[in-house]
GROMACS .gro file of C-alpha atoms in nm:
model
  393
    1MET     CA    1  -9.201   1.354  -3.149
    2SER     CA    2  -8.846   1.130  -3.184
    3THR     CA    3  -8.625   1.173  -2.900
    4SER     CA    4  -8.271   1.216  -3.033
    5SER     CA    5  -7.962   1.073  -2.761
    6THR     CA    6  -7.624   1.185  -2.776
    7LYS     CA    7  -7.381   0.920  -2.778
    8HIS     CA    8  -7.013   1.019  -2.612
    9ASP     CA    9  -6.720   0.991  -2.802
   10PRO     CA   10  -6.388   0.921  -2.605
   11SER     CA   11  -6.177   1.011  -2.889
   12ALA     CA   12  -6.290   1.352  -2.857
   13ALA     CA   13  -6.069   1.586  -2.809
   14THR     CA   14  -6.125   1.840  -2.487
   15ASP     CA   15  -6.050   2.192  -2.411
   16ALA     CA   16  -5.872   2.049  -2.089
   17PRO     CA   17  -5.515   2.088  -2.073
   18THR     CA   18  -5.292   1.810  -2.058
   19VAL     CA   19  -5.010   1.820  -1.825
   20ALA     CA   20  -4.736   1.573  -1.925
   21ALA     CA   21  -4.543   1.439  -1.662
   22PRO     CA   22  -4.187   1.543  -1.576
   23ALA     CA   23  -3.912   1.357  -1.823
   24ALA     CA   24  -3.627   1.197  -1.580
   25THR     CA   25  -3.318   1.361  -1.579
   26VAL     CA   26  -3.038   1.073  -1.673
   27MET     CA   27  -2.696   1.168  -1.494
   28ASP     CA   28  -2.358   1.110  -1.691
   29PRO     CA   29  -2.155   0.929  -1.451
   30PRO     CA   30  -1.889   1.069  -1.302
   31SER     CA   31  -1.548   1.068  -1.491
   32THR     CA   32  -1.218   0.998  -1.343
   33ALA     CA   33  -1.058   1.327  -1.324
   34THR     CA   34  -1.368   1.447  -1.152
   35ILE     CA   35  -1.332   1.176  -0.899
   36SER     CA   36  -0.980   1.244  -0.862
   37ALA     CA   37  -0.995   1.690  -0.843
   38ALA     CA   38  -1.223   1.616  -0.583
   39ALA     CA   39  -1.063   1.341  -0.383
   40ALA     CA   40  -0.746   1.609  -0.419
   41ASN     CA   41  -0.937   1.909  -0.306
   42GLU     CA   42  -1.054   1.698   0.044
   43THR     CA   43  -0.705   1.576   0.065
   44ALA     CA   44  -0.559   1.903   0.077
   45GLU     CA   45  -0.833   2.054   0.274
   46THR     CA   46  -0.803   1.824   0.611
   47ALA     CA   47  -0.424   1.841   0.552
   48ALA     CA   48  -0.379   2.246   0.522
   49PRO     CA   49  -0.308   2.400   0.896
   50ASN     CA   50  -0.660   2.506   1.092
   51THR     CA   51  -0.658   2.870   1.117
   52GLU     CA   52  -0.881   2.847   1.436
   53ASP     CA   53  -0.803   2.568   1.680
   54ARG     CA   54  -0.986   2.348   1.516
   55GLY     CA   55  -1.274   2.602   1.478
   56ARG     CA   56  -1.283   2.702   1.832
   57HIS     CA   57  -1.084   3.003   1.872
   58PRO     CA   58  -0.920   3.212   1.613
   59LEU     CA   59  -0.559   3.189   1.650
   60PRO     CA   60  -0.392   3.512   1.797
   61PRO     CA   61  -0.122   3.691   1.507
   62GLY     CA   62   0.196   3.598   1.396
   63LEU     CA   63   0.105   3.238   1.547
   64ASP     CA   64   0.210   2.969   1.261
   65PRO     CA   65  -0.076   2.735   1.254
   66ALA     CA   66   0.119   2.467   1.133
   67LEU     CA   67   0.254   2.469   1.491
   68LEU     CA   68   0.015   2.348   1.608
   69GLU     CA   69  -0.044   2.013   1.409
   70GLY     CA   70   0.004   1.671   1.629
   71LEU     CA   71  -0.074   1.857   1.921
   72SER     CA   72  -0.320   1.752   2.233
   73LYS     CA   73  -0.584   2.048   2.297
   74ASN     CA   74  -0.401   2.126   2.656
   75ALA     CA   75  -0.059   2.138   2.442
   76ARG     CA   76  -0.253   2.346   2.190
   77LYS     CA   77  -0.405   2.566   2.488
   78LYS     CA   78  -0.109   2.628   2.649
   79LEU     CA   79   0.132   2.756   2.345
   80ILE     CA   80  -0.201   2.984   2.248
   81LYS     CA   81  -0.183   3.091   2.615
   82ASP     CA   82   0.233   3.161   2.579
   83HIS     CA   83   0.214   3.313   2.231
   84GLN     CA   84  -0.072   3.587   2.359
   85TRP     CA   85   0.099   3.637   2.676
   86GLN     CA   86   0.448   3.775   2.420
   87LEU     CA   87   0.211   3.952   2.211
   88LYS     CA   88   0.107   4.165   2.506
   89LYS     CA   89   0.407   4.211   2.700
   90ALA     CA   90   0.465   4.563   2.489
   91GLU     CA   91   0.175   4.695   2.570
   92ARG     CA   92   0.263   4.655   2.973
   93VAL     CA   93   0.607   4.789   2.942
   94VAL     CA   94   0.412   5.056   2.765
   95HIS     CA   95   0.167   5.096   3.009
   96ARG     CA   96   0.351   5.051   3.364
   97ARG     CA   97   0.593   5.338   3.193
   98ASP     CA   98   0.280   5.545   3.140
   99GLU     CA   99   0.178   5.415   3.535
  100ARG     CA  100   0.472   5.569   3.674
  101LYS     CA  101   0.462   5.909   3.503
  102ALA     CA  102   0.126   5.964   3.654
  103LYS     CA  103   0.245   5.874   4.001
  104ALA     CA  104   0.548   6.079   4.008
  105GLU     CA  105   0.287   6.298   3.880
  106LYS     CA  106   0.081   6.321   4.103
  107ARG     CA  107   0.333   6.284   4.364
  108ARG     CA  108   0.469   6.636   4.223
  109LEU     CA  109   0.142   6.810   4.261
  110MET     CA  110   0.101   6.684   4.585
  111ARG     CA  111   0.462   6.879   4.702
  112GLU     CA  112   0.353   7.150   4.540
  113GLN     CA  113   0.032   7.194   4.793
  114GLY     CA  114   0.232   7.110   5.060
  115LEU     CA  115   0.002   6.789   5.093
  116GLU     CA  116   0.154   6.489   5.322
  117LEU     CA  117   0.331   6.243   5.044
  118PRO     CA  118   0.193   5.833   5.051
  119PRO     CA  119   0.491   5.647   5.159
  120ARG     CA  120   0.725   5.432   4.939
  121ARG     CA  121   0.772   5.094   4.830
  122GLY     CA  122   1.079   4.981   5.024
  123PRO     CA  123   1.382   5.163   4.899
  124VAL     CA  124   1.644   5.007   4.723
  125VAL     CA  125   1.980   5.069   4.993
  126LYS     CA  126   2.253   5.241   4.822
  127PRO     CA  127   2.576   5.046   4.758
  128GLU     CA  128   2.808   5.262   4.951
  129ASP     CA  129   2.505   5.199   5.246
  130MET     CA  130   2.596   4.798   5.230
  131VAL     CA  131   2.836   4.628   5.413
  132PRO     CA  132   2.839   4.277   5.292
  133SER     CA  133   2.802   3.963   5.528
  134GLY     CA  134   3.077   3.738   5.327
  135VAL     CA  135   2.797   3.474   5.362
  136THR     CA  136   2.671   3.324   4.987
  137LEU     CA  137   2.381   3.153   4.915
  138LEU     CA  138   2.412   2.946   4.586
  139ILE     CA  139   2.117   2.831   4.420
  140ASP     CA  140   2.142   2.457   4.278
  141LEU     CA  141   1.961   2.461   3.947
  142ASP     CA  142   2.023   2.100   3.833
  143PHE     CA  143   1.652   2.030   3.872
  144ASP     CA  144   1.476   2.152   3.536
  145GLY     CA  145   1.472   1.765   3.440
  146LYS     CA  146   1.268   1.716   3.726
  147MET     CA  147   1.005   1.959   3.708
  148ILE     CA  148   0.717   2.078   3.443
  149ASP     CA  149   0.700   2.398   3.290
  150LYS     CA  150   0.482   2.537   3.492
  151GLU     CA  151   0.681   2.502   3.823
  152ILE     CA  152   0.998   2.558   3.619
  153LYS     CA  153   0.860   2.929   3.574
  154SER     CA  154   0.737   2.925   3.931
  155MET     CA  155   1.079   2.854   4.033
  156CYS     CA  156   1.236   3.137   3.760
  157LYS     CA  157   0.990   3.458   3.941
  158GLN     CA  158   1.133   3.292   4.261
  159LEU     CA  159   1.536   3.404   4.125
  160LEU     CA  160   1.375   3.767   4.066
  161TYR     CA  161   1.248   3.793   4.412
  162CYS     CA  162   1.583   3.659   4.548
  163TYR     CA  163   1.721   3.935   4.377
  164ALA     CA  164   1.486   4.184   4.508
  165ALA     CA  165   1.526   4.114   4.859
  166ASN     CA  166   1.891   4.153   4.841
  167ARG     CA  167   1.905   4.464   4.684
  168ARG     CA  168   1.688   4.554   4.969
  169THR     CA  169   1.905   4.528   5.273
  170THR     CA  170   2.229   4.641   5.428
  171ARG     CA  171   2.360   4.347   5.521
  172PRO     CA  172   2.350   4.176   5.147
  173VAL     CA  173   2.514   3.838   5.074
  174MET     CA  174   2.639   3.692   4.748
  175LEU     CA  175   2.381   3.533   4.506
  176ALA     CA  176   2.480   3.276   4.253
  177CYS     CA  177   2.270   3.038   4.028
  178ALA     CA  178   2.482   2.714   3.954
  179GLY     CA  179   2.418   2.397   3.762
  180MET     CA  180   2.205   2.577   3.473
  181SER     CA  181   2.161   2.393   3.131
  182ALA     CA  182   2.128   2.534   2.839
  183GLU     CA  183   1.719   2.423   2.834
  184LEU     CA  184   1.685   2.567   3.095
  185GLU     CA  185   1.879   2.911   2.987
  186LYS     CA  186   1.565   2.948   2.729
  187THR     CA  187   1.310   2.948   2.977
  188VAL     CA  188   1.472   3.195   3.161
  189GLU     CA  189   1.571   3.439   2.888
  190THR     CA  190   1.161   3.427   2.836
  191GLN     CA  191   1.073   3.469   3.204
  192ILE     CA  192   1.312   3.721   3.316
  193ALA     CA  193   1.515   3.833   3.003
  194GLU     CA  194   1.729   4.088   3.216
  195TYR     CA  195   1.864   3.832   3.467
  196LYS     CA  196   2.246   3.873   3.313
  197ASN     CA  197   2.269   4.255   3.389
  198TRP     CA  198   2.149   4.110   3.725
  199PRO     CA  199   2.517   4.251   3.940
  200ASN     CA  200   2.663   3.975   4.139
  201PHE     CA  201   2.384   3.812   4.083
  202PRO     CA  202   2.586   3.504   3.813
  203PHE     CA  203   2.436   3.219   3.688
  204HIS     CA  204   2.683   2.915   3.613
  205ARG     CA  205   2.659   2.665   3.398
  206GLU     CA  206   2.892   2.478   3.603
  207SER     CA  207   2.756   2.218   3.919
  208TYR     CA  208   2.749   2.389   4.253
  209THR     CA  209   3.003   2.194   4.330
  210SER     CA  210   3.221   2.368   4.109
  211ALA     CA  211   3.090   2.664   4.018
  212PRO     CA  212   3.351   2.981   3.965
  213GLY     CA  213   3.456   3.192   4.285
  214ILE     CA  214   3.321   2.903   4.510
  215ASP     CA  215   3.542   2.701   4.802
  216ARG     CA  216   3.395   2.332   4.747
  217SER     CA  217   3.494   2.281   5.161
  218SER     CA  218   3.268   2.581   5.234
  219LEU     CA  219   2.950   2.386   5.072
  220VAL     CA  220   2.672   2.340   5.341
  221TYR     CA  221   2.397   2.250   5.158
  222LEU     CA  222   2.015   2.318   5.324
  223THR     CA  223   1.800   2.033   5.359
  224ALA     CA  224   1.515   1.989   5.606
  225ASP     CA  225   1.625   1.585   5.598
  226SER     CA  226   1.976   1.676   5.761
  227PRO     CA  227   1.978   1.590   6.125
  228ASN     CA  228   2.225   1.921   6.146
  229VAL     CA  229   2.051   2.208   6.251
  230LEU     CA  230   2.237   2.569   6.159
  231THR     CA  231   2.258   2.779   6.463
  232HIS     CA  232   2.414   3.085   6.281
  233LEU     CA  233   2.496   3.154   5.913
  234GLU     CA  234   2.895   3.229   5.926
  235PRO     CA  235   3.112   3.425   5.670
  236GLY     CA  236   3.360   3.234   5.419
  237THR     CA  237   3.052   2.956   5.424
  238THR     CA  238   2.848   2.888   5.059
  239TYR     CA  239   2.495   2.757   5.180
  240VAL     CA  240   2.310   2.587   4.902
  241ILE     CA  241   1.995   2.582   4.841
  242GLY     CA  242   1.771   2.373   4.578
  243GLY     CA  243   1.627   2.558   4.305
  244ILE     CA  244   1.360   2.329   4.236
  245VAL     CA  245   0.945   2.372   4.287
  246ASP     CA  246   0.767   2.029   4.310
  247HIS     CA  247   0.467   1.785   4.447
  248ASN     CA  248   0.700   1.674   4.671
  249ARG     CA  249   0.742   1.395   4.431
  250HIS     CA  250   1.103   1.376   4.514
  251LYS     CA  251   1.181   1.234   4.865
  252ARG     CA  252   1.539   1.327   5.048
  253LEU     CA  253   1.664   1.482   4.691
  254CYS     CA  254   1.918   1.717   4.839
  255LEU     CA  255   2.061   1.498   5.113
  256ASP     CA  256   2.129   1.160   4.890
  257ARG     CA  257   2.306   1.446   4.612
  258ALA     CA  258   2.506   1.600   4.902
  259ASN     CA  259   2.568   1.279   5.046
  260LYS     CA  260   2.719   1.135   4.721
  261ASP     CA  261   2.913   1.469   4.653
  262GLY     CA  262   3.063   1.423   5.011
  263VAL     CA  263   2.930   1.778   5.087
  264LYS     CA  264   2.800   1.889   5.460
  265HIS     CA  265   2.408   1.943   5.516
  266ALA     CA  266   2.177   2.090   5.758
  267GLN     CA  267   1.833   2.239   5.811
  268LEU     CA  268   1.736   2.586   5.883
  269PRO     CA  269   1.634   2.619   6.255
  270ILE     CA  270   1.197   2.646   6.212
  271GLY     CA  271   1.144   2.380   6.417
  272GLU     CA  272   1.382   2.563   6.730
  273PHE     CA  273   1.180   2.880   6.727
  274VAL     CA  274   0.848   2.883   6.571
  275ALA     CA  275   0.567   2.592   6.538
  276LEU     CA  276   0.367   2.576   6.163
  277ASN     CA  277   0.067   2.422   6.032
  278SER     CA  278   0.075   2.068   5.924
  279ARG     CA  279   0.202   2.221   5.572
  280LYS     CA  280   0.556   2.319   5.578
  281VAL     CA  281   0.635   2.490   5.284
  282LEU     CA  282   0.899   2.726   5.211
  283THR     CA  283   0.976   2.868   4.854
  284ILE     CA  284   1.303   2.912   4.727
  285ASN     CA  285   1.314   3.310   4.782
  286GLN     CA  286   1.190   3.250   5.164
  287CYS     CA  287   1.503   3.041   5.252
  288VAL     CA  288   1.681   3.321   5.094
  289GLU     CA  289   1.504   3.606   5.253
  290ILE     CA  290   1.516   3.415   5.619
  291MET     CA  291   1.902   3.385   5.577
  292ILE     CA  292   1.865   3.770   5.466
  293ASN     CA  293   1.681   3.881   5.793
  294VAL     CA  294   1.892   3.691   6.014
  295LEU     CA  295   2.218   3.801   5.905
  296GLN     CA  296   2.050   4.146   5.984
  297ASN     CA  297   1.908   4.145   6.239
  298GLY     CA  298   2.212   3.984   6.459
  299ASN     CA  299   2.139   3.583   6.462
  300ASP     CA  300   1.764   3.637   6.537
  301TRP     CA  301   1.629   3.335   6.364
  302LYS     CA  302   1.255   3.373   6.547
  303ALA     CA  303   1.218   3.710   6.410
  304ALA     CA  304   1.360   3.604   6.068
  305PHE     CA  305   1.060   3.361   6.062
  306GLU     CA  306   0.804   3.562   6.185
  307THR     CA  307   0.866   3.793   5.919
  308VAL     CA  308   0.908   3.603   5.631
  309ILE     CA  309   0.662   3.306   5.672
  310PRO     CA  310   0.328   3.413   5.628
  311GLN     CA  311   0.082   3.417   5.964
  312ARG     CA  312  -0.140   3.170   5.839
  313LYS     CA  313   0.119   2.921   5.835
  314PHE     CA  314   0.158   2.940   6.238
  315LYS     CA  315  -0.011   2.728   6.411
  316GLU     CA  316  -0.252   2.900   6.657
  317GLY     CA  317  -0.171   2.982   6.979
  318ALA     CA  318   0.174   2.816   6.930
  319ARG     CA  319   0.402   3.108   6.810
  320ASN     CA  320   0.627   2.970   7.076
  321GLY     CA  321   0.645   2.611   7.097
  322SER     CA  322   0.799   2.388   6.894
  323ALA     CA  323   0.767   2.208   6.571
  324GLU     CA  324   0.833   1.902   6.415
  325PRO     CA  325   1.130   1.870   6.146
  326GLN     CA  326   1.029   1.965   5.819
  327ASP     CA  327   0.917   1.666   5.578
  328ARG     CA  328   1.074   1.835   5.253
  329ASP     CA  329   1.418   2.024   5.114
  330GLU     CA  330   1.463   2.399   5.162
  331GLY     CA  331   1.387   2.576   4.902
  332GLN     CA  332   1.122   2.294   4.760
  333ASP     CA  333   0.767   2.323   4.779
  334ASP     CA  334   0.479   2.063   4.742
  335ASP     CA  335   0.199   2.244   4.623
  336GLU     CA  336   0.214   2.434   4.295
  337ASP     CA  337  -0.076   2.656   4.370
  338ALA     CA  338   0.087   2.734   4.727
  339VAL     CA  339   0.469   2.838   4.516
  340ALA     CA  340   0.251   3.112   4.329
  341GLU     CA  341   0.085   3.225   4.643
  342GLU     CA  342   0.438   3.270   4.830
  343ALA     CA  343   0.631   3.364   4.583
  344GLY     CA  344   0.334   3.684   4.553
  345GLU     CA  345   0.245   3.588   4.175
  346LYS     CA  346  -0.053   3.431   4.050
  347SER     CA  347  -0.100   3.370   3.690
  348ALA     CA  348  -0.324   3.741   3.672
  349GLY     CA  349  -0.235   4.005   3.881
  350SER     CA  350  -0.015   4.062   4.177
  351SER     CA  351  -0.149   3.964   4.587
  352ALA     CA  352  -0.104   4.134   4.892
  353SER     CA  353   0.222   3.897   4.925
  354THR     CA  354   0.385   4.039   4.616
  355LYS     CA  355   0.407   4.370   4.787
  356ARG     CA  356   0.537   4.215   5.087
  357LEU     CA  357   0.820   4.080   4.887
  358LEU     CA  358   0.892   4.356   4.666
  359GLY     CA  359   0.862   4.617   4.907
  360GLY     CA  360   0.465   4.725   4.826
  361GLN     CA  361   0.597   4.691   4.419
  362ASP     CA  362   0.299   4.531   4.196
  363ALA     CA  363   0.417   4.193   3.994
  364ASP     CA  364   0.333   4.379   3.703
  365GLY     CA  365   0.620   4.623   3.753
  366ALA     CA  366   0.876   4.368   3.905
  367ASP     CA  367   1.069   4.343   3.576
  368ALA     CA  368   1.104   4.710   3.492
  369ASP     CA  369   1.208   4.759   3.898
  370VAL     CA  370   1.508   4.504   3.870
  371GLU     CA  371   1.629   4.636   3.529
  372ARG     CA  372   1.648   4.993   3.634
  373ASP     CA  373   1.812   4.873   4.008
  374SER     CA  374   2.051   4.693   3.790
  375LYS     CA  375   2.138   4.985   3.608
  376ARG     CA  376   2.180   5.214   3.881
  377LEU     CA  377   2.427   4.964   4.093
  378LYS     CA  378   2.649   4.955   3.733
  379ALA     CA  379   2.624   5.326   3.729
  380ASP     CA  380   2.753   5.325   4.107
  381GLY     CA  381   3.042   5.121   3.980
  382GLU     CA  382   2.955   4.840   4.160
  383SER     CA  383   3.109   4.465   3.930
  384ALA     CA  384   2.950   4.199   3.903
  385SER     CA  385   3.217   4.000   3.976
  386SER     CA  386   3.307   4.221   4.287
  387ASP     CA  387   3.560   4.045   4.579
  388ALA     CA  388   3.419   4.215   4.866
  389ASP     CA  389   3.105   4.006   4.783
  390ARG     CA  390   3.274   3.705   4.749
  391PRO     CA  391   3.337   3.460   5.032
  392SER     CA  392   3.713   3.383   5.173
  393ALA     CA  393   3.840   3.081   5.075
   0.00000   0.00000   0.00000
């Protein structure tokens, strides 16, 4: 029996499929034109203004993205915030108008039902009930170069409260501002656009020593650095208040200015009547309110201080004691947050001190009320240049 053997032929074909290796893809080098186009697109994307503030916050409508180029992070945030405030200004006006209509309707229904009406805010005194005091309070605005934007805005709000306070007294003073630069005027128009319609509260470009209708010899600059203390307010005298909000950076600023200009100076007699905490903060409008109260209450300085200055500023148990003289100029403020608090305005909403300064009115309605008061005074025939309210020469 023969045995057959089978020899393996390596060259023999097999039924197993053969997997071919993938062929290498050979890419052509990019042309010079392609490289140039890509570089141009990248440059254009980099140079194009970012419409989302570097991808973090979408920009409000109407704000040109090009305005943000080259600005720091804080500057961009400030610009966006200011633009958003302007966009919502019209909405606030409509909202205030609707609120006034709703309140008027509520009071009408309460009258029909015989219910007791809630008290209104402090009434605006009619012109025929006013007796001009003959005293002029002149606010020196020639300090805008020494304040940052936030401080200038706080100062503008304080001017509004000065006007409101003078509208609610039977012994009004002649209010005026002097030394307003063209740059400051732009900010004032943004913050209180209706100021040009305020009767008996003119804003002058001239310095406080040469303002129209002001007798230079009648000037008395109020500064806490002065050794002279006021005892009473004299008709025919113009008392100058430094229109500055600062962090107490500028020492003896108003006193040095008064001495340089050869103007008399004095300080309010706070230390003679009340004792305050270490923080002697007086805003511009508080200086004005104190002097208006003194004229109306018969020269009672103590009552005026206690009415205007917040109670928390008095030393505990020392209401009748004496206090050291103020370490700052009248009308200045060494704390920016205190300015906002004392003037009654924080960055959002209104506070109790706002309602006190405006007779119970919310800060959001202050602009509309001031404008309405201005129109009412004009209708009553009161002129912005009334000789009756000017001091005698």
